[in-house]
Short mmCIF file of C-alpha atoms in Angstrom, two decimals:
data_model
loop_
_atom_site.label_atom_id
_atom_site.label_comp_id
_atom_site.label_asym_id
_atom_site.label_seq_id
_atom_site.Cartn_x
_atom_site.Cartn_y
_atom_site.Cartn_z
CA MET A 1 61.24 152.15 138.19
CA PHE A 2 57.98 151.86 136.26
CA ASP A 3 58.30 155.44 135.13
CA VAL A 4 61.74 154.76 133.83
CA ILE A 5 60.59 151.93 131.61
CA GLN A 6 57.52 153.83 130.48
CA ASP A 7 59.35 156.75 128.98
CA TRP A 8 62.33 154.65 127.88
CA TRP A 9 61.62 155.02 124.21
CA VAL A 10 60.68 158.62 124.50
CA VAL A 11 64.17 159.25 125.89
CA VAL A 12 66.20 156.97 123.64
CA LEU A 13 64.46 157.29 120.29
CA PRO A 14 65.88 160.66 119.22
CA TYR A 15 69.39 159.34 119.71
CA VAL A 16 68.95 156.01 117.93
CA PRO A 17 70.36 157.17 114.57
CA LEU A 18 73.44 158.52 116.31
CA LEU A 19 73.94 155.29 118.23
CA LEU A 20 73.43 153.10 115.17
CA GLU A 21 75.96 155.16 113.30
CA ALA A 22 78.41 154.58 116.14
CA ALA A 23 77.57 150.88 116.04
CA LEU A 24 78.37 150.80 112.34
CA PHE A 25 81.72 152.36 113.17
CA VAL A 26 82.28 149.63 115.73
CA LEU A 27 81.72 147.06 113.01
CA GLN A 28 84.18 148.83 110.74
CA ILE A 29 86.85 148.90 113.43
CA THR A 30 86.16 145.26 114.23
CA VAL A 31 86.59 144.18 110.61
CA CYS A 32 89.94 145.97 110.43
CA VAL A 33 91.05 144.59 113.79
CA VAL A 34 90.01 141.03 113.00
CA LEU A 35 91.62 140.88 109.56
CA LEU A 36 94.84 142.34 110.90
CA SER A 37 94.79 140.07 113.95
CA TRP A 38 94.57 137.02 111.68
CA VAL A 39 97.67 138.13 109.84
CA VAL A 40 99.47 138.79 113.12
CA GLY A 41 98.21 135.52 114.60
CA LEU A 42 99.23 133.43 111.61
CA VAL A 43 102.70 134.93 111.45
CA VAL A 44 103.25 134.54 115.19
CA ALA A 45 101.87 130.98 115.22
CA LEU A 46 104.10 129.94 112.32
CA CYS A 47 107.14 131.52 114.01
CA ARG A 48 106.23 129.80 117.26
CA ALA A 49 105.95 126.42 115.55
CA SER A 50 108.90 126.90 113.20
CA GLY A 51 111.44 125.19 115.40
CA VAL A 52 113.84 128.04 114.59
CA LYS A 53 114.90 129.63 117.88
CA LEU A 54 115.43 133.04 116.33
CA LEU A 55 111.76 133.11 115.31
CA GLU A 56 110.32 131.06 118.13
CA TRP A 57 111.54 133.16 121.06
CA PRO A 58 110.28 136.55 119.86
CA ALA A 59 106.92 134.88 119.19
CA ARG A 60 106.85 133.40 122.70
CA PHE A 61 107.77 136.76 124.20
CA PHE A 62 105.07 138.52 122.22
CA ILE A 63 102.38 136.09 123.35
CA TRP A 64 103.59 136.21 126.93
CA PHE A 65 103.64 140.00 127.03
CA ILE A 66 100.30 140.57 125.31
CA ARG A 67 98.39 137.96 127.26
CA GLY A 68 99.89 139.07 130.54
CA THR A 69 99.05 142.76 130.28
CA PRO A 70 95.70 144.59 130.08
CA ALA A 71 94.50 145.56 126.63
CA LEU A 72 93.85 149.08 127.91
CA VAL A 73 97.51 149.49 128.91
CA GLN A 74 98.57 148.19 125.49
CA ILE A 75 96.36 150.79 123.83
CA PHE A 76 97.88 153.54 126.00
CA ILE A 77 101.42 152.39 125.19
CA ILE A 78 100.74 152.68 121.48
CA TYR A 79 98.60 155.82 121.47
CA PHE A 80 100.23 157.85 124.25
CA GLY A 81 103.63 156.16 124.55
CA LEU A 82 104.89 155.82 121.00
CA PRO A 83 104.60 159.54 120.13
CA GLN A 84 107.55 160.07 122.50
CA PHE A 85 109.61 158.29 119.84
CA GLY A 86 108.07 160.31 117.04
CA ILE A 87 105.58 157.58 116.10
CA LYS A 88 102.28 159.44 115.98
CA MET A 89 99.10 157.75 114.86
CA SER A 90 95.48 158.80 114.68
CA PRO A 91 93.25 157.32 117.40
CA PHE A 92 91.75 155.01 114.77
CA VAL A 93 95.09 153.66 113.53
CA ALA A 94 96.59 153.36 117.01
CA GLY A 95 93.48 151.72 118.39
CA THR A 96 93.13 149.28 115.51
CA LEU A 97 96.79 148.37 115.74
CA ALA A 98 96.67 147.83 119.49
CA LEU A 99 93.58 145.66 119.34
CA ALA A 100 94.96 143.73 116.36
CA LEU A 101 98.17 142.94 118.22
CA ASN A 102 96.13 141.98 121.26
CA GLY A 103 93.76 139.77 119.26
CA GLY A 104 96.68 138.42 117.24
CA SER A 105 98.28 136.87 120.29
CA TYR A 106 95.07 134.98 121.04
CA VAL A 107 94.60 133.98 117.41
CA ALA A 108 98.21 132.74 117.40
CA GLU A 109 97.51 130.41 120.29
CA ILE A 110 94.32 129.17 118.65
CA ILE A 111 96.19 128.43 115.42
CA ARG A 112 99.00 126.77 117.35
CA GLY A 113 96.48 124.53 119.06
CA GLY A 114 95.09 123.64 115.64
CA LEU A 115 98.57 122.91 114.28
CA ILE A 116 99.35 120.61 117.19
CA GLY A 117 96.15 118.70 116.47
CA ILE A 118 97.25 117.74 112.95
CA PRO A 119 99.05 114.37 112.97
CA ASN A 120 102.71 114.61 112.00
CA GLY A 121 102.15 112.06 109.24
CA GLN A 122 100.22 114.68 107.28
CA ARG A 123 103.28 116.88 107.08
CA GLU A 124 105.65 113.98 106.49
CA SER A 125 103.64 112.62 103.59
CA ALA A 126 103.59 116.08 102.01
CA LEU A 127 107.35 116.49 102.37
CA ALA A 128 107.92 112.92 101.16
CA LEU A 129 106.15 113.84 97.92
CA GLY A 130 108.54 116.71 97.36
CA LEU A 131 106.33 119.57 98.51
CA SER A 132 108.33 122.38 100.05
CA ARG A 133 107.70 123.15 103.69
CA ALA A 134 105.80 126.28 102.77
CA THR A 135 103.64 124.45 100.24
CA ALA A 136 102.98 121.63 102.69
CA MET A 137 101.82 124.19 105.21
CA ARG A 138 99.66 126.09 102.75
CA ARG A 139 98.06 123.19 100.89
CA VAL A 140 98.00 120.35 103.41
CA ILE A 141 98.22 121.59 107.00
CA LEU A 142 96.46 124.96 107.16
CA PRO A 143 93.29 123.88 105.32
CA GLN A 144 92.85 121.22 107.98
CA VAL A 145 93.61 123.71 110.77
CA VAL A 146 91.02 126.20 109.49
CA ARG A 147 88.22 123.72 110.01
CA VAL A 148 88.98 123.03 113.65
CA ILE A 149 89.60 126.62 114.68
CA ILE A 150 86.38 128.24 113.43
CA PRO A 151 84.54 127.95 116.80
CA PRO A 152 87.31 129.48 118.96
CA ILE A 153 87.96 132.06 116.26
CA SER A 154 84.35 133.22 116.28
CA ASN A 155 84.59 133.75 120.04
CA GLU A 156 87.76 135.71 119.46
CA ILE A 157 85.98 137.92 116.92
CA ALA A 158 83.28 138.65 119.51
CA SER A 159 86.02 139.56 122.02
CA SER A 160 87.61 141.93 119.55
CA LEU A 161 84.25 143.55 118.92
CA LYS A 162 83.69 144.11 122.64
CA ASN A 163 87.26 145.34 123.11
CA THR A 164 86.59 148.23 120.71
CA SER A 165 84.78 149.90 123.62
CA LEU A 166 88.22 150.42 125.19
CA LEU A 167 89.00 152.80 122.35
CA SER A 168 86.54 155.27 123.91
CA THR A 169 89.46 156.17 126.17
CA ILE A 170 91.52 157.49 123.27
CA THR A 171 88.79 159.78 121.94
CA LEU A 172 87.55 157.46 119.23
CA MET A 173 83.85 158.22 118.83
CA GLU A 174 82.65 154.64 118.78
CA LEU A 175 79.54 153.31 120.45
CA THR A 176 80.65 153.50 124.08
CA LEU A 177 82.03 157.03 123.88
CA GLN A 178 79.01 158.15 121.89
CA THR A 179 76.80 156.80 124.65
CA GLU A 180 78.88 158.57 127.30
CA VAL A 181 78.50 161.82 125.45
CA ILE A 182 74.74 161.42 125.19
CA VAL A 183 74.49 160.48 128.85
CA ALA A 184 76.44 163.59 129.80
CA SER A 185 73.76 165.79 128.27
CA THR A 186 70.63 163.75 129.05
CA PHE A 187 71.48 162.46 132.55
CA ARG A 188 69.78 159.13 131.72
CA PRO A 189 72.66 156.62 132.12
CA PHE A 190 70.50 153.56 132.76
CA GLU A 191 68.41 153.80 129.60
CA PHE A 192 71.31 154.57 127.32
CA TYR A 193 73.81 152.07 128.66
CA ILE A 194 71.22 149.31 128.56
CA PHE A 195 70.32 150.22 125.00
CA THR A 196 73.98 150.28 124.02
CA ALA A 197 74.53 146.94 125.71
CA LEU A 198 71.69 145.52 123.62
CA ILE A 199 73.32 146.81 120.44
CA TYR A 200 76.60 145.11 121.42
CA LEU A 201 74.71 141.94 122.26
CA LEU A 202 73.00 141.95 118.89
CA MET A 203 76.32 142.37 117.10
CA THR A 204 78.23 139.70 119.02
CA THR A 205 75.39 137.21 118.78
CA THR A 206 75.01 137.76 115.05
CA CYS A 207 78.71 137.29 114.57
CA ILE A 208 78.93 134.08 116.60
CA TYR A 209 75.84 132.51 115.04
CA GLY A 210 76.81 133.71 111.60
CA LEU A 211 80.10 131.89 111.91
CA GLN A 212 78.40 128.79 113.26
CA ILE A 213 76.22 128.67 110.18
CA MET A 214 79.28 129.15 108.02
CA GLU A 215 81.05 126.38 109.88
CA ARG A 216 78.19 123.97 109.21
CA ARG A 217 78.29 124.91 105.54
CA PHE A 218 82.01 124.46 105.06
CA ALA A 219 83.07 121.88 107.57
CA VAL A 220 83.38 118.15 107.35
CA ARG A 221 82.59 117.19 103.86
CA TYR A 222 85.21 114.58 104.59
CA MET B 1 111.57 85.33 90.56
CA PRO B 2 114.91 85.77 88.76
CA LEU B 3 117.75 86.76 91.00
CA ASP B 4 119.34 89.26 88.67
CA PRO B 5 117.52 92.58 88.61
CA SER B 6 115.36 93.14 85.59
CA PRO B 7 116.68 95.94 83.41
CA GLN B 8 113.44 97.78 82.68
CA GLY B 9 113.47 100.23 85.60
CA GLY B 10 113.98 103.60 84.00
CA SER B 11 117.29 105.22 84.84
CA SER B 12 119.81 106.64 82.46
CA THR B 13 122.82 105.73 84.54
CA ALA B 14 124.34 102.30 84.54
CA GLY B 15 124.98 100.80 87.95
CA PRO B 16 123.06 101.34 91.15
CA ILE B 17 120.31 103.93 91.36
CA LEU B 18 120.92 104.20 95.09
CA GLU B 19 124.13 103.61 96.95
CA LEU B 20 124.54 104.07 100.69
CA SER B 21 128.08 103.94 102.05
CA ASP B 22 128.88 103.56 105.71
CA ILE B 23 125.75 105.32 106.94
CA ARG B 24 125.81 106.02 110.64
CA LYS B 25 123.06 107.61 112.67
CA LYS B 26 123.21 108.60 116.31
CA PHE B 27 120.31 109.83 118.41
CA GLY B 28 122.20 111.40 121.28
CA ALA B 29 124.41 108.68 122.68
CA LEU B 30 122.44 105.91 121.00
CA GLU B 31 123.92 104.72 117.72
CA VAL B 32 121.01 103.35 115.71
CA LEU B 33 122.90 102.73 112.48
CA LYS B 34 126.48 101.58 112.77
CA GLY B 35 127.88 101.87 109.30
CA VAL B 36 125.39 100.53 106.80
CA SER B 37 126.23 100.16 103.14
CA LEU B 38 123.94 98.93 100.43
CA ALA B 39 123.26 99.37 96.74
CA VAL B 40 120.02 99.10 94.82
CA SER B 41 119.99 98.56 91.07
CA PRO B 42 117.29 99.95 88.82
CA GLY B 43 114.30 97.62 88.69
CA GLU B 44 115.39 95.78 91.79
CA SER B 45 113.20 95.19 94.78
CA LEU B 46 115.02 94.95 98.07
CA ALA B 47 113.40 93.86 101.33
CA ILE B 48 114.70 95.05 104.70
CA ILE B 49 113.75 92.88 107.64
CA GLY B 50 114.72 92.93 111.29
CA ALA B 51 113.30 93.21 114.78
CA SER B 52 111.71 96.44 115.89
CA GLY B 53 114.41 98.80 117.10
CA SER B 54 116.95 97.24 114.76
CA GLY B 55 117.25 100.48 112.81
CA LYS B 56 115.55 99.36 109.61
CA SER B 57 113.03 102.19 109.54
CA THR B 58 115.72 104.72 110.39
CA LEU B 59 117.76 103.34 107.51
CA LEU B 60 114.84 103.85 105.14
CA ARG B 61 114.26 107.36 106.45
CA CYS B 62 117.90 108.22 105.82
CA VAL B 63 117.39 107.60 102.10
CA ASN B 64 115.02 110.57 101.66
CA LEU B 65 116.74 112.44 104.47
CA PHE B 66 113.81 112.36 106.86
CA GLU B 67 116.62 111.43 109.17
CA GLN B 68 119.92 113.12 108.61
CA PRO B 69 122.75 110.59 108.88
CA THR B 70 125.48 111.44 111.36
CA SER B 71 127.98 110.38 108.72
CA GLY B 72 128.17 108.41 105.52
CA GLN B 73 127.53 108.91 101.85
CA ILE B 74 124.29 108.83 99.90
CA ARG B 75 124.63 108.45 96.18
CA PHE B 76 121.38 108.69 94.23
CA ASP B 77 120.93 108.52 90.48
CA GLY B 78 124.60 109.11 89.87
CA ARG B 79 125.06 112.11 92.14
CA ASP B 80 126.19 112.54 95.72
CA ILE B 81 123.47 113.97 97.92
CA GLU B 82 124.68 116.77 100.15
CA TYR B 83 123.25 116.97 103.59
CA GLY B 84 124.27 118.47 106.90
CA ASP B 85 123.65 121.43 109.16
CA ASP B 86 126.34 123.52 107.53
CA LEU B 87 124.28 123.87 104.36
CA TRP B 88 122.64 127.20 103.84
CA PHE B 89 118.92 126.96 104.73
CA TRP B 90 117.45 127.54 101.28
CA LYS B 91 119.99 125.32 99.58
CA ARG B 92 119.20 122.55 102.02
CA GLU B 93 115.48 122.98 101.41
CA ARG B 94 116.00 122.75 97.66
CA ILE B 95 118.18 119.65 97.93
CA LEU B 96 115.61 117.93 100.12
CA ARG B 97 112.74 118.87 97.85
CA ASP B 98 114.52 117.78 94.67
CA LEU B 99 115.57 114.48 96.25
CA ARG B 100 112.10 113.72 97.55
CA ARG B 101 110.51 114.42 94.18
CA GLU B 102 112.44 111.44 92.87
CA VAL B 103 112.29 109.24 95.96
CA GLY B 104 108.75 108.13 96.77
CA MET B 105 107.82 107.06 100.26
CA VAL B 106 104.72 105.33 101.62
CA PHE B 107 104.01 105.06 105.33
CA GLN B 108 102.45 102.62 107.72
CA SER B 109 99.55 104.98 108.44
CA TYR B 110 98.68 105.90 104.80
CA ASN B 111 98.63 109.65 105.58
CA LEU B 112 96.24 110.59 102.83
CA TRP B 113 95.10 114.18 103.16
CA PRO B 114 91.54 114.09 104.53
CA HIS B 115 90.43 117.41 103.06
CA MET B 116 91.22 116.39 99.50
CA THR B 117 89.46 113.81 97.35
CA VAL B 118 91.31 110.74 96.13
CA LEU B 119 92.07 112.41 92.83
CA GLU B 120 93.16 115.67 94.46
CA ASN B 121 95.47 113.71 96.74
CA ILE B 122 97.14 112.12 93.73
CA ILE B 123 97.54 115.20 91.52
CA GLU B 124 98.66 117.67 94.21
CA ALA B 125 102.37 116.88 94.27
CA PRO B 126 102.80 116.50 90.47
CA LEU B 127 100.98 119.82 89.99
CA GLN B 128 103.16 121.56 92.55
CA ALA B 129 106.28 120.07 90.98
CA GLY B 130 105.11 121.20 87.54
CA LEU B 131 105.40 117.73 86.02
CA GLY B 132 103.01 118.63 83.23
CA ARG B 133 99.81 120.38 82.33
CA ARG B 134 96.88 119.80 84.62
CA ALA B 135 94.96 117.73 82.09
CA GLU B 136 97.93 115.41 81.57
CA ILE B 137 98.46 114.97 85.29
CA VAL B 138 94.79 114.25 85.88
CA GLY B 139 94.79 111.79 82.98
CA LYS B 140 97.75 109.95 84.42
CA ALA B 141 96.21 109.90 87.88
CA GLU B 142 93.02 108.42 86.44
CA GLU B 143 95.04 105.77 84.65
CA LEU B 144 96.71 104.84 87.91
CA LEU B 145 93.32 104.71 89.63
CA GLN B 146 92.02 102.42 86.91
CA LYS B 147 95.02 100.20 87.39
CA ILE B 148 94.09 99.61 91.03
CA GLY B 149 90.40 99.39 90.22
CA MET B 150 89.47 102.54 92.09
CA TYR B 151 88.56 104.93 89.30
CA GLU B 152 84.99 105.14 90.60
CA LYS B 153 86.30 106.35 93.95
CA ARG B 154 88.21 109.29 92.49
CA ASN B 155 85.90 111.92 93.96
CA GLU B 156 85.52 110.30 97.36
CA TYR B 157 87.21 111.61 100.46
CA PRO B 158 89.73 109.22 102.09
CA SER B 159 87.54 108.72 105.15
CA ARG B 160 85.08 106.86 102.92
CA LEU B 161 87.68 104.25 101.96
CA SER B 162 88.85 101.10 103.70
CA GLY B 163 92.38 100.96 105.06
CA GLY B 164 93.47 98.78 102.16
CA GLN B 165 92.00 101.19 99.63
CA GLN B 166 93.61 104.16 101.37
CA GLN B 167 96.99 102.50 101.36
CA ARG B 168 96.71 101.59 97.68
CA VAL B 169 95.82 105.19 96.89
CA ALA B 170 98.82 106.30 98.97
CA ILE B 171 101.03 104.04 96.86
CA ILE B 172 99.81 105.39 93.53
CA ARG B 173 99.98 108.91 94.95
CA ALA B 174 103.69 108.29 95.38
CA LEU B 175 103.91 106.71 91.90
CA ALA B 176 102.26 109.72 90.28
CA MET B 177 105.52 111.59 90.90
CA GLU B 178 107.27 108.94 88.77
CA PRO B 179 109.87 108.30 91.44
CA LYS B 180 113.10 106.54 90.56
CA ILE B 181 112.82 104.53 93.74
CA LEU B 182 109.94 103.79 96.07
CA LEU B 183 110.43 103.42 99.83
CA LEU B 184 107.78 101.40 101.61
CA ASP B 185 107.83 101.63 105.40
CA GLU B 186 105.84 98.74 106.88
CA VAL B 187 102.93 99.66 104.67
CA THR B 188 100.75 96.74 105.76
CA SER B 189 101.38 96.90 109.50
CA ALA B 190 98.39 99.10 110.31
CA LEU B 191 95.95 97.15 108.16
CA ASP B 192 93.34 94.67 109.23
CA PRO B 193 94.60 91.21 108.28
CA GLU B 194 92.00 90.71 105.58
CA LEU B 195 93.11 93.92 103.85
CA VAL B 196 96.81 93.11 103.78
CA GLY B 197 96.52 90.93 100.69
CA GLU B 198 95.25 93.60 98.30
CA VAL B 199 98.09 95.94 99.23
CA LEU B 200 100.77 93.26 98.93
CA GLU B 201 99.35 92.23 95.56
CA LEU B 202 99.71 95.77 94.28
CA ILE B 203 103.31 95.99 95.50
CA ALA B 204 104.10 92.61 93.94
CA GLN B 205 102.61 93.81 90.67
CA LEU B 206 104.72 96.96 90.76
CA ALA B 207 107.85 94.94 91.54
CA ALA B 208 107.11 92.74 88.57
CA GLU B 209 106.73 95.83 86.38
CA GLY B 210 110.22 96.87 87.36
CA VAL B 211 109.52 99.61 89.89
CA THR B 212 112.64 99.95 91.99
CA MET B 213 111.77 99.60 95.63
CA LEU B 214 113.16 99.39 99.10
CA VAL B 215 110.68 97.65 101.37
CA VAL B 216 110.80 97.53 105.14
CA THR B 217 108.43 94.73 106.00
CA HIS B 218 107.31 92.21 108.55
CA GLU B 219 105.77 90.07 105.83
CA ILE B 220 108.39 87.36 105.43
CA ALA B 221 106.36 85.62 102.75
CA PHE B 222 106.28 88.85 100.80
CA ALA B 223 110.05 89.28 101.09
CA ARG B 224 110.56 85.69 100.00
CA ASP B 225 108.18 85.71 97.04
CA VAL B 226 108.52 89.22 95.70
CA SER B 227 111.85 90.76 96.64
CA ASP B 228 114.92 90.05 94.58
CA ARG B 229 117.17 90.50 97.58
CA THR B 230 116.66 90.66 101.31
CA ILE B 231 118.67 92.41 103.98
CA PHE B 232 118.51 91.45 107.62
CA VAL B 233 119.34 94.32 109.97
CA HIS B 234 120.32 93.68 113.57
CA LYS B 235 121.25 96.43 116.02
CA GLY B 236 122.15 98.89 113.30
CA VAL B 237 124.25 96.50 111.23
CA ILE B 238 123.41 94.50 108.13
CA GLU B 239 123.92 90.93 109.29
CA GLU B 240 122.61 89.09 106.27
CA GLU B 241 122.38 90.12 102.68
CA GLY B 242 121.64 88.16 99.56
CA PRO B 243 118.97 86.64 97.35
CA SER B 244 115.74 86.47 99.35
CA ALA B 245 115.49 82.69 99.09
CA GLU B 246 118.90 82.28 100.69
CA VAL B 247 118.60 84.89 103.41
CA LEU B 248 115.16 83.70 104.46
CA GLY B 249 115.61 79.99 103.79
CA ASN B 250 119.05 79.45 105.17
CA PRO B 251 120.35 82.42 107.15
CA GLY B 252 123.88 82.16 108.44
CA SER B 253 123.65 84.48 111.43
CA GLU B 254 122.19 83.23 114.65
CA HIS B 255 120.23 86.48 115.13
CA ALA B 256 118.56 86.07 111.77
CA GLN B 257 117.66 82.47 112.51
CA ARG B 258 116.16 83.40 115.81
CA PHE B 259 114.30 86.38 114.31
CA LEU B 260 112.79 84.29 111.54
CA ARG B 261 111.68 81.57 113.96
CA ARG B 262 110.01 84.22 116.08
CA VAL B 263 108.38 86.01 113.18
CA LEU B 264 107.31 83.05 111.10
CA HIS B 265 105.52 81.24 113.85
CA PRO B 266 102.82 83.76 114.77
CA ASN B 267 102.51 84.84 111.18
CA LEU B 268 101.95 81.42 109.65
CA LYS B 269 98.31 82.03 108.94
CA LYS B 270 98.85 85.49 107.51
CA ALA B 271 101.72 84.23 105.39
CA ALA B 272 99.61 81.39 104.02
CA GLY B 273 96.94 83.87 103.07
CA VAL B 274 99.23 85.84 100.82
CA SER B 275 101.46 83.11 99.41
CA ASP B 276 99.47 83.18 96.17
CA VAL B 277 100.68 86.71 95.46
#
C-alpha cells in the first residue's frame, strides 16, 4: 500500500496532459448537454403545464419513460437502435442527444415544480392587463421561476457531467474511456481511477459552487 | 353624489360602455349566475354587494372573461364580445387580449410582480401593448405615481411596500393601460384595517374624476358614499338595483335587508373610519 502511494505521481504524471484533455472534452460535452437539456426541459414543462391534453400527455409519457429507464439503455437505443431506421449519428451527437433528453426530463420536472410554486394571481394579473399568455409566461412567470430553480438545476448540471462517463460505452474518448485505455496499458487501475475521480470531483464541485455564487449574486433583490 | 352618471368618462359611443344580458354561469351542476343583466354608463361607478358565494365575484370575472359565461351576451364599447369553446384558439386568444387591454381589473391580493420595481410593474403592460414610446409611457407612469404620492418609491420592489401602497400601485398599474372600465374585486379585503382608508380614498378620487368602474365590495359605506348605483346579488340573481342611497338605505328585498344588518353591524367601526372619504 505504501509503495503504491509513493510512486503514485511517478505513474500518473506522464498521462496527466492526456487526462486533462479528456476532462476538457467532458466539459464541452456537458455544456452541449446542459444547454440542450434546458431547451428540452422548458418545452416539456410548458407542454406539461399547458392544460392542453394533446401537449400534456406526450410530455407526461416522455417524463415517465425517461425517468423510468436507465440512461445507459437510452444511449444504446439512440446510438445502436436508431441506425436500424437509417438514423445514424456520430457517437458525440448520439451521446449528447441521449444525455440531453435524459437531463431534459429532470429539468422539466424542476421547472414544473417552480411553476407550481408561483401563485396563480401572478398569471391572472398579467392576463388581466392584456398580456398574452406567452408574454405573461416570458415576462412575469419564468423570471420568478428561474430564481427558485437555480439550486436544483446546479445539481442537475453535476448529474449531467457525471453521466458523460456513460458515453465511454459508445467509443467516445472522454475521461472515463481515456482512463480505461491508459489502465489497459499500464495495469495501474487504482492510481488512475482515483485520479480520474478527483478530476470529476473538481469539476462537479466547481460547477455547484460556481452556481451558488451566481445565485447569491442574482437572487432576491426583491 | 349626483345620481345621473357624469358625462366625462371617455367613450365615443353613446349609451352604456358595458352591457351584460342574461349572463348565466354553471360550474358543473351548480348554477352560480342565473341570468344577470346590467348596464354601466361611461363615468358611472357601480357597486356590487352580496354575501360570499352569491356570485358577485364570478359576475365581475365574466366581464373580462376570466370566467366564460355558460350563456348570455356581453356588449362592450359598442361591440358584442365573442366567447366560447368553438372559437379557434388564436382568435380566442386575440379577443381575450384585446378585451383585457380595455378592461382593467384589480384583485384582492394586489398581485404586483415581485421581480419588477414599482415603475417596471406599471410600464410593462403598456409597453407590451405598444401604447406609445417608452419615454411617454414612463412619463405617464411617473405622473400616476405622483398622483398617489409614491413617486419616490418608483424604484422599490413591491416587497418593500405596505399592503395599502401595493394595492394603490396595483390600481394605477391597471389605469396605465387607460382602460374604459375598471373592475375592482374586493380590493380592500386583504388589507389591515388601518390601510383600507388610503385605498378607498384613491378609488373615490378616481370615481369623482369619472373613471368608469364596477366595484365588488364589502365596504357598505364606500358603496353608499362613492358609487352612483348599487346592485345587490343574491344566489346568482340581482335582487336589488338602483341609486346607492336607496338600495342601501331602504332595500325592498328581505335578503338585502338581512344582509345589510349582518354586514353593517360588525363593520360599524370600519365604516365610521372611512365615512370622511
